[in-house]
Amino acid sequence: MLDIPSSVRVDVEALLAAQNHMGVCDAIEQYAPVGKPDTMTAPHLPKVAGIDSTVPPPAHTVAPASPAPAPPSSPGAPGAPGALIQDRLAGWVSDLTTLHELTERLARTAVMDDALHEVLRAGAALVGARRGLVVLEPADGLGPDTTVGLGLARADLGHIETVPRGATSYGRILDRTDGTGEPEVHADLLSEDGLDPRHREVAARLGYAASFALPLATEAAGRLGAAVWLYDEPAEPVERQRHLVGLYTRYATEHLARLLELERARTKSRTIAEELLPPRLPRVAGVQLAARHRTGPRGGGDWYDALPLPEGALGLTVGSVTGSGASAVAAMGRLRASLRAYAVMEGEDPVAVLSDLELLLRLTEPARSATALFAYCEPALRKVVLAGAGHSPPLVIGERRTEFVETSLSAPLGMLACWEAPSVEFSPEPGETVLLYTDGLLHRTGDPMDRAFARLHAAAAGVPRTIRDDPGAIADHVLHTVLPDGLDAADSDEDIVLLAARFE
């Protein structure tokens, strides 16, 4: 508690009258004596970034109806002006501290789904509710649109969505055209006249009796959606709670707007990268194909391709351009398109294909380098000739063996004035699968390269016999074994590509 020095003399009746029309700090400032106090100045509330420190009086502090001045010898007695001020200040400091902690927790979220759940949890604590939902529906119509619940299962959200939109709190907020930020308060839903019958049925089924809804909107961010908190019994937040949750949702809306912009940029980058890769794999007699691709949040330059060639041959390639983001994706698209052309002209000589690609990279992308692997396959003969430029060796997976193909060491494309390395030839057995992959699969493990290669080999050797006839199932098994617990889907700067070819 604050210790108000005895030198601060305040007329009690005047102070109590004044604080009904102004904040406590303003009253102290107006009635405090001129000059420097002995031990402290008039109290000032701590400032929290992004939060207006003007908070309504706490609900538990009520001015006495007929205040009686405390004796001079007991300034801290109950009902004394000093105790009243201390109580008021303590409430403000507690509220600001709570808001600061909640906004700090929200600021640490980097994914939209995590941020929406944090908004629901913080809002429920501020308004005293147990359940709620937030509907993300940006006013510009560009999405993404989603609904997240707190204490509500997916089936419960489905029941709520069956209520006509205009009968729900969030629906009325989202359908506003005047841009107002007024809350939707229903202190006793089941006793309201004119409540939609379907809304009444859903509320009774899910066991909520009141709701409090706020728009997620600011002038700068526009309208992003609406948040609704549900009470088990008839209730509504008091003025103080409404003010605090209003401050919090304004900050939350700005944070969500930044995450929304980031999410849209990531989606565009992923879409562009996917569009630059083959929309489907070709059907070639004697071989089955499957591919898996995971793009990092900023978009990377990993590619794969399968190209039918004359005389029933097949060209397989994987590669990676250095860097990430839109420029790396664009460079990847140019290299992949060029490699297809070189493969058609001289695909039976993989060294010539990569030599041409190296020359193109050096002339058009002098600041970049790339790793690549190109394999010329003759499925009818089960013959594969391949060349690699700084790329990891393929893996052969079969009943009797699981081994890496021995390829010659070579520098990545763009690293030497003239690239050239000998090709290698091998013959997969019937039923064996050749797995091509990019280094992102190894880097995402976080292990040193020797341990990452050992993990990849162990995953391939452990492919169950029941799925060895399916190259897609083999690729999935390897991917999820090398990168367990969702590491394959986690945000990373490393792209992942797997291209599996099973020879019949």
Coordinates of C-alpha atoms in Angstrom, one line a residue:
M1 CA 0.0 0.0 0.0
L2 CA 1.1 3.6 -0.7
D3 CA 2.1 5.6 2.3
I4 CA 0.7 9.2 1.9
P5 CA 3.0 11.6 3.8
S6 CA 1.5 13.7 6.4
S7 CA 2.6 16.9 4.6
V8 CA 0.0 16.2 1.9
R9 CA -3.0 17.9 3.4
V10 CA -6.3 17.5 1.6
D11 CA -9.7 18.9 2.4
V12 CA -11.7 15.7 2.8
E13 CA -15.1 16.9 1.8
A14 CA -13.6 18.8 -1.2
L15 CA -11.6 15.7 -2.3
L16 CA -14.5 13.3 -2.0
A17 CA -16.7 15.7 -4.0
A18 CA -14.0 16.2 -6.6
Q19 CA -13.3 12.6 -7.2
N20 CA -16.9 12.0 -8.3
H21 CA -16.1 14.2 -11.3
M22 CA -12.4 13.4 -11.9
G23 CA -9.8 10.7 -11.4
V24 CA -8.2 10.3 -8.0
C25 CA -4.8 11.4 -9.3
D26 CA -6.4 14.6 -10.8
A27 CA -8.0 15.3 -7.4
I28 CA -4.7 14.8 -5.6
E29 CA -3.0 17.1 -8.1
Q30 CA -5.6 19.8 -7.7
Y31 CA -5.7 19.8 -3.9
A32 CA -2.1 18.9 -3.0
P33 CA 0.0 21.8 -1.6
V34 CA 2.4 23.6 -3.9
G35 CA 6.0 22.7 -3.3
K36 CA 8.0 19.5 -3.0
P37 CA 6.7 16.9 -0.5
D38 CA 9.0 15.4 2.1
T39 CA 9.2 11.8 0.7
M40 CA 7.1 11.5 -2.5
T41 CA 5.3 13.5 -5.2
A42 CA 1.7 13.0 -6.2
P43 CA 1.3 9.4 -7.4
H44 CA 1.4 8.7 -11.1
L45 CA 0.1 5.5 -12.6
P46 CA 2.7 3.4 -14.5
K47 CA 2.4 3.5 -18.2
V48 CA 2.0 0.3 -20.2
A49 CA 2.8 0.4 -23.9
G50 CA -0.3 0.6 -26.1
I51 CA -2.7 0.9 -23.1
D52 CA -4.6 3.9 -22.0
S53 CA -4.1 4.1 -18.2
T54 CA -7.5 5.9 -17.7
V55 CA -9.5 3.1 -16.0
P56 CA -13.0 3.6 -14.5
P57 CA -13.2 3.4 -10.7
P58 CA -13.1 -0.2 -9.3
A59 CA -16.4 -1.8 -8.6
H60 CA -15.4 -2.7 -5.1
T61 CA -14.6 0.9 -4.1
V62 CA -17.6 3.0 -3.2
A63 CA -17.5 6.4 -1.7
P64 CA -19.2 6.5 1.7
A65 CA -22.6 8.2 1.8
S66 CA -21.7 10.5 4.8
P67 CA -17.9 10.7 5.1
A68 CA -16.5 11.6 8.4
P69 CA -13.0 13.0 8.5
A70 CA -10.5 10.8 10.2
P71 CA -8.6 12.0 13.2
P72 CA -5.2 13.6 12.2
S73 CA -3.4 11.0 14.3
S74 CA -4.8 8.1 12.2
P75 CA -4.5 8.8 8.5
G76 CA -4.7 5.1 7.6
A77 CA -7.9 4.3 9.4
P78 CA -10.7 2.7 7.4
G79 CA -12.7 5.3 5.5
A80 CA -9.9 7.9 5.7
P81 CA -9.1 9.7 2.4
G82 CA -5.6 8.2 2.4
A83 CA -7.0 4.7 2.6
L84 CA -9.6 5.4 -0.1
I85 CA -6.9 6.8 -2.4
Q86 CA -4.6 3.9 -1.7
D87 CA -7.4 1.4 -2.4
R88 CA -8.2 3.2 -5.7
L89 CA -4.6 3.3 -6.8
A90 CA -4.0 -0.3 -5.8
G91 CA -6.9 -1.3 -8.1
W92 CA -5.6 0.6 -11.0
V93 CA -2.1 -0.8 -10.6
S94 CA -3.5 -4.3 -10.4
D95 CA -5.5 -3.8 -13.6
L96 CA -2.6 -2.3 -15.5
T97 CA -0.3 -5.1 -14.4
T98 CA -2.9 -7.7 -15.5
L99 CA -3.3 -6.0 -18.9
H100 CA 0.5 -5.8 -19.3
E101 CA 0.9 -9.5 -18.6
L102 CA -1.9 -10.5 -21.0
T103 CA -0.6 -8.3 -23.8
E104 CA 2.9 -9.7 -23.3
R105 CA 1.6 -13.2 -23.7
L106 CA -0.3 -12.3 -26.8
A107 CA 2.8 -10.6 -28.3
R108 CA 4.7 -13.8 -28.0
T109 CA 2.3 -15.6 -30.4
A110 CA 3.6 -15.9 -33.9
V111 CA 0.8 -18.0 -35.5
M112 CA -2.8 -16.9 -36.1
D113 CA -4.4 -19.9 -34.5
D114 CA -2.3 -19.5 -31.3
A115 CA -3.1 -15.8 -31.1
L116 CA -6.9 -16.4 -31.5
H117 CA -6.8 -18.9 -28.7
E118 CA -4.8 -16.5 -26.5
V119 CA -7.4 -13.7 -27.1
L120 CA -10.2 -16.0 -26.0
R121 CA -8.4 -17.1 -22.8
A122 CA -7.4 -13.5 -21.9
G123 CA -10.9 -12.1 -22.6
A124 CA -12.6 -14.9 -20.6
A125 CA -10.4 -14.0 -17.6
L126 CA -11.2 -10.3 -17.9
V127 CA -15.0 -10.6 -18.3
G128 CA -15.4 -13.6 -15.9
A129 CA -16.6 -16.1 -18.5
R130 CA -15.7 -19.8 -19.0
R131 CA -16.4 -20.3 -22.7
G132 CA -16.3 -18.4 -25.9
L133 CA -15.6 -18.2 -29.6
V134 CA -13.9 -15.9 -32.0
V135 CA -14.9 -15.6 -35.6
L136 CA -12.1 -14.3 -38.0
E137 CA -13.7 -12.8 -41.0
P138 CA -11.8 -9.8 -42.4
A139 CA -13.9 -7.1 -43.9
D140 CA -11.9 -7.0 -47.2
G141 CA -13.1 -10.5 -48.0
L142 CA -9.6 -11.8 -48.7
G143 CA -9.7 -14.3 -45.8
P144 CA -8.7 -16.4 -44.2
D145 CA -12.1 -17.1 -42.5
T146 CA -12.1 -19.3 -39.4
T147 CA -13.8 -19.9 -36.1
V148 CA -12.0 -20.9 -33.0
G149 CA -13.6 -22.0 -29.7
L150 CA -12.7 -21.9 -26.0
G151 CA -14.4 -24.7 -24.0
L152 CA -16.4 -25.6 -27.1
A153 CA -15.8 -28.7 -29.2
R154 CA -16.0 -28.6 -32.9
A155 CA -19.5 -30.1 -32.7
D156 CA -20.5 -27.3 -30.4
L157 CA -19.3 -24.7 -32.8
G158 CA -21.2 -26.5 -35.5
H159 CA -24.4 -26.2 -33.5
I160 CA -23.8 -22.4 -33.0
E161 CA -23.2 -22.0 -36.7
T162 CA -26.7 -23.4 -37.4
V163 CA -28.2 -20.4 -35.8
P164 CA -29.3 -17.8 -38.4
R165 CA -26.4 -15.3 -38.7
G166 CA -28.6 -12.3 -38.0
A167 CA -29.7 -13.8 -34.7
T168 CA -26.2 -14.2 -33.3
S169 CA -24.1 -11.6 -31.6
Y170 CA -21.1 -12.1 -33.8
G171 CA -23.3 -12.1 -36.9
R172 CA -24.8 -8.7 -36.1
I173 CA -21.3 -7.3 -35.4
L174 CA -19.9 -8.6 -38.7
D175 CA -22.8 -7.4 -40.7
R176 CA -22.6 -3.8 -39.4
T177 CA -22.0 -1.2 -42.1
D178 CA -21.5 1.8 -39.9
G179 CA -18.2 0.5 -38.5
T180 CA -19.2 1.0 -34.8
G181 CA -17.4 -0.8 -32.1
E182 CA -20.3 -1.2 -29.7
P183 CA -20.5 -4.5 -27.8
E184 CA -23.4 -6.9 -28.0
V185 CA -24.7 -7.7 -24.5
H186 CA -27.3 -10.3 -23.7
A187 CA -27.5 -10.6 -19.9
D188 CA -30.2 -13.2 -19.9
L189 CA -30.6 -14.8 -23.3
L190 CA -33.4 -17.3 -22.5
S191 CA -35.7 -14.7 -21.1
E192 CA -35.3 -12.3 -23.9
D193 CA -38.4 -11.5 -26.0
G194 CA -38.0 -12.1 -29.7
L195 CA -35.0 -14.4 -29.3
D196 CA -34.7 -16.7 -32.4
P197 CA -36.1 -20.1 -31.6
R198 CA -33.1 -21.9 -33.0
H199 CA -30.8 -19.7 -30.9
R200 CA -32.8 -20.5 -27.8
E201 CA -32.6 -24.2 -28.6
V202 CA -28.8 -24.1 -29.1
A203 CA -28.2 -22.1 -26.0
A204 CA -30.3 -24.5 -23.9
R205 CA -28.5 -27.5 -25.5
L206 CA -25.0 -26.1 -24.9
G207 CA -25.9 -24.7 -21.5
Y208 CA -25.1 -21.0 -21.8
A209 CA -27.5 -18.3 -20.6
A210 CA -25.7 -15.0 -21.4
S211 CA -23.2 -13.6 -23.8
F212 CA -20.9 -10.6 -24.3
A213 CA -19.5 -9.9 -27.7
L214 CA -17.0 -7.4 -29.0
P215 CA -15.8 -6.5 -32.5
L216 CA -12.2 -7.1 -33.4
A217 CA -11.8 -3.8 -35.2
T218 CA -9.7 -0.6 -35.1
E219 CA -9.5 2.3 -37.4
A220 CA -6.1 1.3 -38.7
A221 CA -6.7 -2.4 -39.0
G222 CA -10.3 -2.3 -40.1
R223 CA -12.7 -5.1 -39.0
L224 CA -11.1 -8.5 -38.6
G225 CA -13.9 -10.4 -36.8
A226 CA -15.7 -10.7 -33.5
A227 CA -15.2 -12.3 -30.2
V228 CA -18.0 -13.7 -28.0
W229 CA -17.8 -14.9 -24.4
L230 CA -20.5 -17.1 -23.0
Y231 CA -21.8 -17.3 -19.4
D232 CA -23.3 -20.4 -17.8
E233 CA -25.8 -18.3 -15.8
P234 CA -27.5 -14.9 -16.5
A235 CA -24.7 -12.3 -16.1
E236 CA -22.9 -9.5 -17.8
P237 CA -19.5 -7.8 -17.2
V238 CA -19.5 -4.6 -15.1
E239 CA -18.3 -1.3 -16.4
R240 CA -14.8 -1.9 -15.2
Q241 CA -14.5 -5.3 -16.9
R242 CA -15.9 -3.9 -20.2
H243 CA -13.3 -1.1 -20.1
L244 CA -10.4 -3.5 -19.5
V245 CA -11.5 -6.0 -22.2
G246 CA -12.0 -3.1 -24.6
L247 CA -8.4 -2.0 -24.1
Y248 CA -7.2 -5.5 -24.5
T249 CA -9.1 -6.2 -27.7
R250 CA -7.9 -3.0 -29.3
Y251 CA -4.3 -4.1 -28.8
A252 CA -5.2 -7.7 -29.8
T253 CA -6.8 -6.5 -33.1
E254 CA -3.6 -4.7 -34.1
H255 CA -1.6 -7.8 -33.3
L256 CA -4.0 -10.0 -35.3
A257 CA -3.8 -7.6 -38.2
R258 CA 0.0 -8.0 -38.4
L259 CA -0.3 -11.8 -38.2
L260 CA -3.0 -11.8 -40.9
E261 CA -0.7 -9.8 -43.2
L262 CA 2.1 -12.3 -42.6
E263 CA -0.1 -15.3 -43.1
R264 CA -1.4 -13.9 -46.4
A265 CA 2.2 -13.3 -47.6
R266 CA 3.2 -16.8 -46.6
T267 CA 0.1 -18.3 -48.4
K268 CA 0.9 -16.4 -51.6
S269 CA 4.5 -17.5 -51.5
R270 CA 3.5 -21.2 -51.0
T271 CA 0.9 -20.9 -53.8
I272 CA 3.4 -19.5 -56.2
A273 CA 6.0 -22.2 -55.3
E274 CA 3.4 -25.0 -55.7
E275 CA 2.2 -23.6 -59.1
L276 CA 5.8 -23.6 -60.4
L277 CA 6.1 -27.4 -59.6
P278 CA 4.4 -30.2 -61.6
P279 CA 0.6 -30.2 -61.0
R280 CA 0.7 -34.0 -61.5
L281 CA 3.2 -36.7 -62.1
P282 CA 3.3 -38.5 -65.5
R283 CA 2.3 -42.1 -66.1
V284 CA 5.2 -44.1 -67.5
A285 CA 5.1 -47.8 -68.1
G286 CA 7.3 -49.8 -65.8
V287 CA 7.6 -47.2 -63.0
Q288 CA 5.3 -45.7 -60.3
L289 CA 6.0 -42.2 -59.1
A290 CA 5.1 -40.2 -55.9
A291 CA 6.3 -36.8 -54.6
R292 CA 6.0 -34.9 -51.3
H293 CA 6.7 -31.2 -50.9
R294 CA 6.8 -29.0 -47.8
T295 CA 7.4 -25.3 -48.3
G296 CA 8.8 -23.1 -45.5
P297 CA 7.0 -20.0 -44.4
R298 CA 8.9 -17.6 -46.6
G299 CA 9.0 -20.0 -49.6
G300 CA 12.1 -21.7 -50.7
G301 CA 13.8 -22.7 -53.9
D302 CA 13.5 -26.5 -53.8
W303 CA 12.1 -28.3 -56.9
Y304 CA 11.3 -31.7 -58.3
D305 CA 10.2 -32.8 -61.7
A306 CA 9.4 -36.0 -63.7
L307 CA 9.5 -35.6 -67.5
P308 CA 8.6 -38.3 -70.1
L309 CA 11.3 -38.5 -72.7
P310 CA 11.5 -40.2 -76.1
E311 CA 11.6 -43.9 -76.5
G312 CA 9.8 -44.6 -73.2
A313 CA 12.6 -42.9 -71.1
L314 CA 11.9 -40.8 -68.0
G315 CA 13.9 -37.9 -66.6
L316 CA 13.8 -37.4 -62.8
T317 CA 15.3 -34.3 -61.1
V318 CA 15.4 -32.6 -57.7
G319 CA 17.3 -29.5 -56.8
S320 CA 17.6 -26.5 -54.5
V321 CA 18.4 -22.8 -55.1
T322 CA 20.1 -20.9 -52.4
G323 CA 18.1 -18.3 -50.5
S324 CA 14.4 -18.0 -49.7
G325 CA 11.5 -15.8 -50.4
A326 CA 10.0 -14.6 -53.7
S327 CA 13.3 -14.2 -55.5
A328 CA 14.4 -17.7 -54.7
V329 CA 11.1 -19.1 -55.8
A330 CA 11.4 -17.2 -59.1
A331 CA 14.9 -18.4 -59.7
M332 CA 13.8 -22.0 -59.0
G333 CA 11.0 -21.7 -61.6
R334 CA 13.5 -20.4 -64.2
L335 CA 16.0 -23.2 -63.6
R336 CA 13.3 -25.9 -63.5
A337 CA 11.9 -24.7 -66.9
S338 CA 15.3 -24.6 -68.4
L339 CA 16.3 -28.0 -67.1
R340 CA 13.2 -29.5 -68.8
A341 CA 14.3 -28.1 -72.1
Y342 CA 17.9 -29.4 -71.7
A343 CA 16.5 -32.8 -70.7
V344 CA 14.4 -33.1 -73.9
M345 CA 17.4 -32.2 -76.0
E346 CA 20.2 -34.2 -74.3
G347 CA 18.6 -36.1 -71.4
E348 CA 20.5 -39.3 -72.1
D349 CA 23.6 -37.5 -71.0
P350 CA 22.9 -36.1 -67.5
V351 CA 26.3 -34.5 -67.3
A352 CA 25.5 -32.4 -70.4
V353 CA 22.1 -31.4 -68.9
L354 CA 23.7 -30.1 -65.7
S355 CA 26.5 -28.4 -67.5
D356 CA 24.1 -26.4 -69.6
L357 CA 22.1 -25.6 -66.4
E358 CA 25.3 -24.4 -64.7
L359 CA 26.1 -22.1 -67.6
L360 CA 22.6 -20.6 -67.5
L361 CA 22.8 -20.1 -63.8
R362 CA 26.2 -18.4 -64.0
L363 CA 25.0 -16.0 -66.8
T364 CA 21.5 -15.2 -65.4
E365 CA 21.9 -15.6 -61.6
P366 CA 25.6 -14.8 -60.8
A367 CA 24.8 -14.2 -57.2
R368 CA 23.2 -17.6 -56.6
S369 CA 24.3 -21.2 -56.5
A370 CA 22.2 -24.3 -56.7
T371 CA 22.4 -28.0 -56.1
A372 CA 20.8 -30.4 -58.5
L373 CA 20.5 -34.1 -59.4
F374 CA 19.3 -35.4 -62.8
A375 CA 18.6 -39.1 -63.5
Y376 CA 17.9 -40.5 -67.0
C377 CA 15.8 -43.7 -66.4
E378 CA 14.9 -46.5 -68.8
P379 CA 12.2 -48.3 -67.0
A380 CA 12.0 -51.2 -69.5
L381 CA 15.7 -52.0 -68.8
R382 CA 15.6 -50.9 -65.2
K383 CA 18.6 -48.7 -65.9
V384 CA 19.4 -45.4 -64.3
V385 CA 22.2 -42.9 -65.3
L386 CA 22.5 -39.9 -63.0
A387 CA 24.7 -37.0 -62.3
G388 CA 24.7 -34.7 -59.3
A389 CA 26.0 -31.2 -58.6
G390 CA 26.6 -30.8 -54.8
H391 CA 23.5 -32.8 -54.1
S392 CA 22.8 -35.6 -51.6
P393 CA 22.9 -39.1 -53.2
P394 CA 19.7 -41.0 -53.9
L395 CA 18.6 -43.9 -51.7
V396 CA 17.6 -47.3 -53.0
I397 CA 15.0 -49.1 -50.9
G398 CA 14.3 -52.8 -51.5
E399 CA 13.7 -56.2 -49.9
R400 CA 17.3 -57.1 -49.8
R401 CA 19.1 -53.8 -49.6
T402 CA 18.7 -50.2 -48.4
E403 CA 21.7 -48.2 -49.5
F404 CA 22.8 -44.8 -50.8
V405 CA 23.9 -44.7 -54.5
E406 CA 27.6 -43.9 -54.7
T407 CA 28.0 -40.7 -56.7
S408 CA 31.1 -38.7 -57.4
L409 CA 31.8 -35.6 -55.3
S410 CA 31.1 -32.4 -57.1
A411 CA 30.6 -28.7 -56.4
P412 CA 27.2 -27.0 -56.5
L413 CA 26.2 -25.2 -59.7
G414 CA 27.6 -21.7 -59.9
M415 CA 30.5 -22.3 -57.6
L416 CA 33.1 -23.1 -60.3
A417 CA 34.0 -21.4 -63.6
C418 CA 33.1 -24.6 -65.4
W419 CA 31.2 -27.5 -63.8
E420 CA 31.6 -31.1 -64.9
A421 CA 31.5 -34.4 -63.0
P422 CA 31.2 -38.0 -64.2
S423 CA 27.9 -39.7 -64.1
V424 CA 27.1 -43.0 -62.5
E425 CA 25.0 -45.9 -63.6
F426 CA 23.1 -48.4 -61.6
S427 CA 20.2 -50.9 -62.0
P428 CA 17.4 -51.2 -59.5
E429 CA 15.9 -54.6 -58.9
P430 CA 12.2 -55.3 -59.6
G431 CA 10.1 -53.8 -56.8
E432 CA 12.9 -51.5 -55.6
T433 CA 12.2 -47.8 -55.0
V434 CA 14.7 -45.0 -55.8
L435 CA 14.2 -42.1 -53.4
L436 CA 15.4 -38.6 -54.4
Y437 CA 15.3 -35.8 -51.8
T438 CA 16.6 -32.4 -51.1
D439 CA 18.9 -31.3 -48.2
G440 CA 16.0 -29.7 -46.3
L441 CA 14.9 -33.2 -45.2
L442 CA 18.3 -33.5 -43.4
H443 CA 18.6 -30.0 -42.2
R444 CA 15.2 -29.9 -40.5
T445 CA 16.3 -32.7 -38.2
G446 CA 18.7 -30.3 -36.5
D447 CA 21.3 -33.1 -36.3
P448 CA 24.8 -33.0 -37.8
M449 CA 24.8 -34.3 -41.4
D450 CA 26.3 -37.7 -40.5
R451 CA 23.6 -38.4 -37.9
A452 CA 20.9 -37.0 -40.3
F453 CA 22.0 -39.4 -43.0
A454 CA 22.0 -42.3 -40.5
R455 CA 18.5 -41.3 -39.4
L456 CA 17.3 -41.3 -43.1
H457 CA 18.9 -44.7 -43.8
A458 CA 17.2 -46.2 -40.7
A459 CA 13.8 -44.8 -41.6
A460 CA 14.1 -46.2 -45.1
A461 CA 15.3 -49.6 -43.8
G462 CA 12.3 -49.7 -41.5
V463 CA 9.7 -49.3 -44.2
P464 CA 7.0 -52.0 -43.4
R465 CA 6.7 -54.7 -46.0
T466 CA 3.0 -54.0 -46.4
I467 CA 3.6 -50.6 -48.0
R468 CA 6.7 -51.3 -50.1
D469 CA 4.5 -51.6 -53.2
D470 CA 3.3 -48.0 -52.8
P471 CA 5.9 -45.2 -53.4
G472 CA 3.7 -42.6 -51.9
A473 CA 3.4 -44.6 -48.6
I474 CA 7.1 -45.1 -48.6
A475 CA 7.7 -41.4 -49.0
D476 CA 5.2 -40.6 -46.2
H477 CA 6.9 -43.2 -43.9
V478 CA 10.3 -41.8 -44.5
L479 CA 9.1 -38.2 -44.0
H480 CA 7.3 -38.8 -40.8
T481 CA 10.0 -41.1 -39.3
V482 CA 12.9 -38.7 -40.1
L483 CA 10.8 -35.7 -38.9
P484 CA 8.5 -36.9 -36.2
D485 CA 6.0 -34.9 -34.1
G486 CA 5.0 -32.6 -36.9
L487 CA 8.5 -31.3 -37.7
D488 CA 7.7 -31.8 -41.4
A489 CA 4.8 -29.3 -41.1
A490 CA 6.5 -26.9 -38.7
D491 CA 7.6 -23.5 -39.8
S492 CA 11.2 -23.6 -41.1
D493 CA 13.4 -21.9 -43.6
E494 CA 14.1 -25.3 -45.2
D495 CA 11.9 -26.7 -47.9
I496 CA 11.5 -30.5 -48.2
V497 CA 11.2 -32.5 -51.4
L498 CA 10.9 -36.3 -51.8
L499 CA 10.5 -37.9 -55.2
A500 CA 10.0 -41.7 -55.1
A501 CA 10.2 -43.9 -58.2
R502 CA 9.3 -47.6 -57.8
F503 CA 10.5 -49.9 -60.6
E504 CA 8.3 -52.8 -61.5

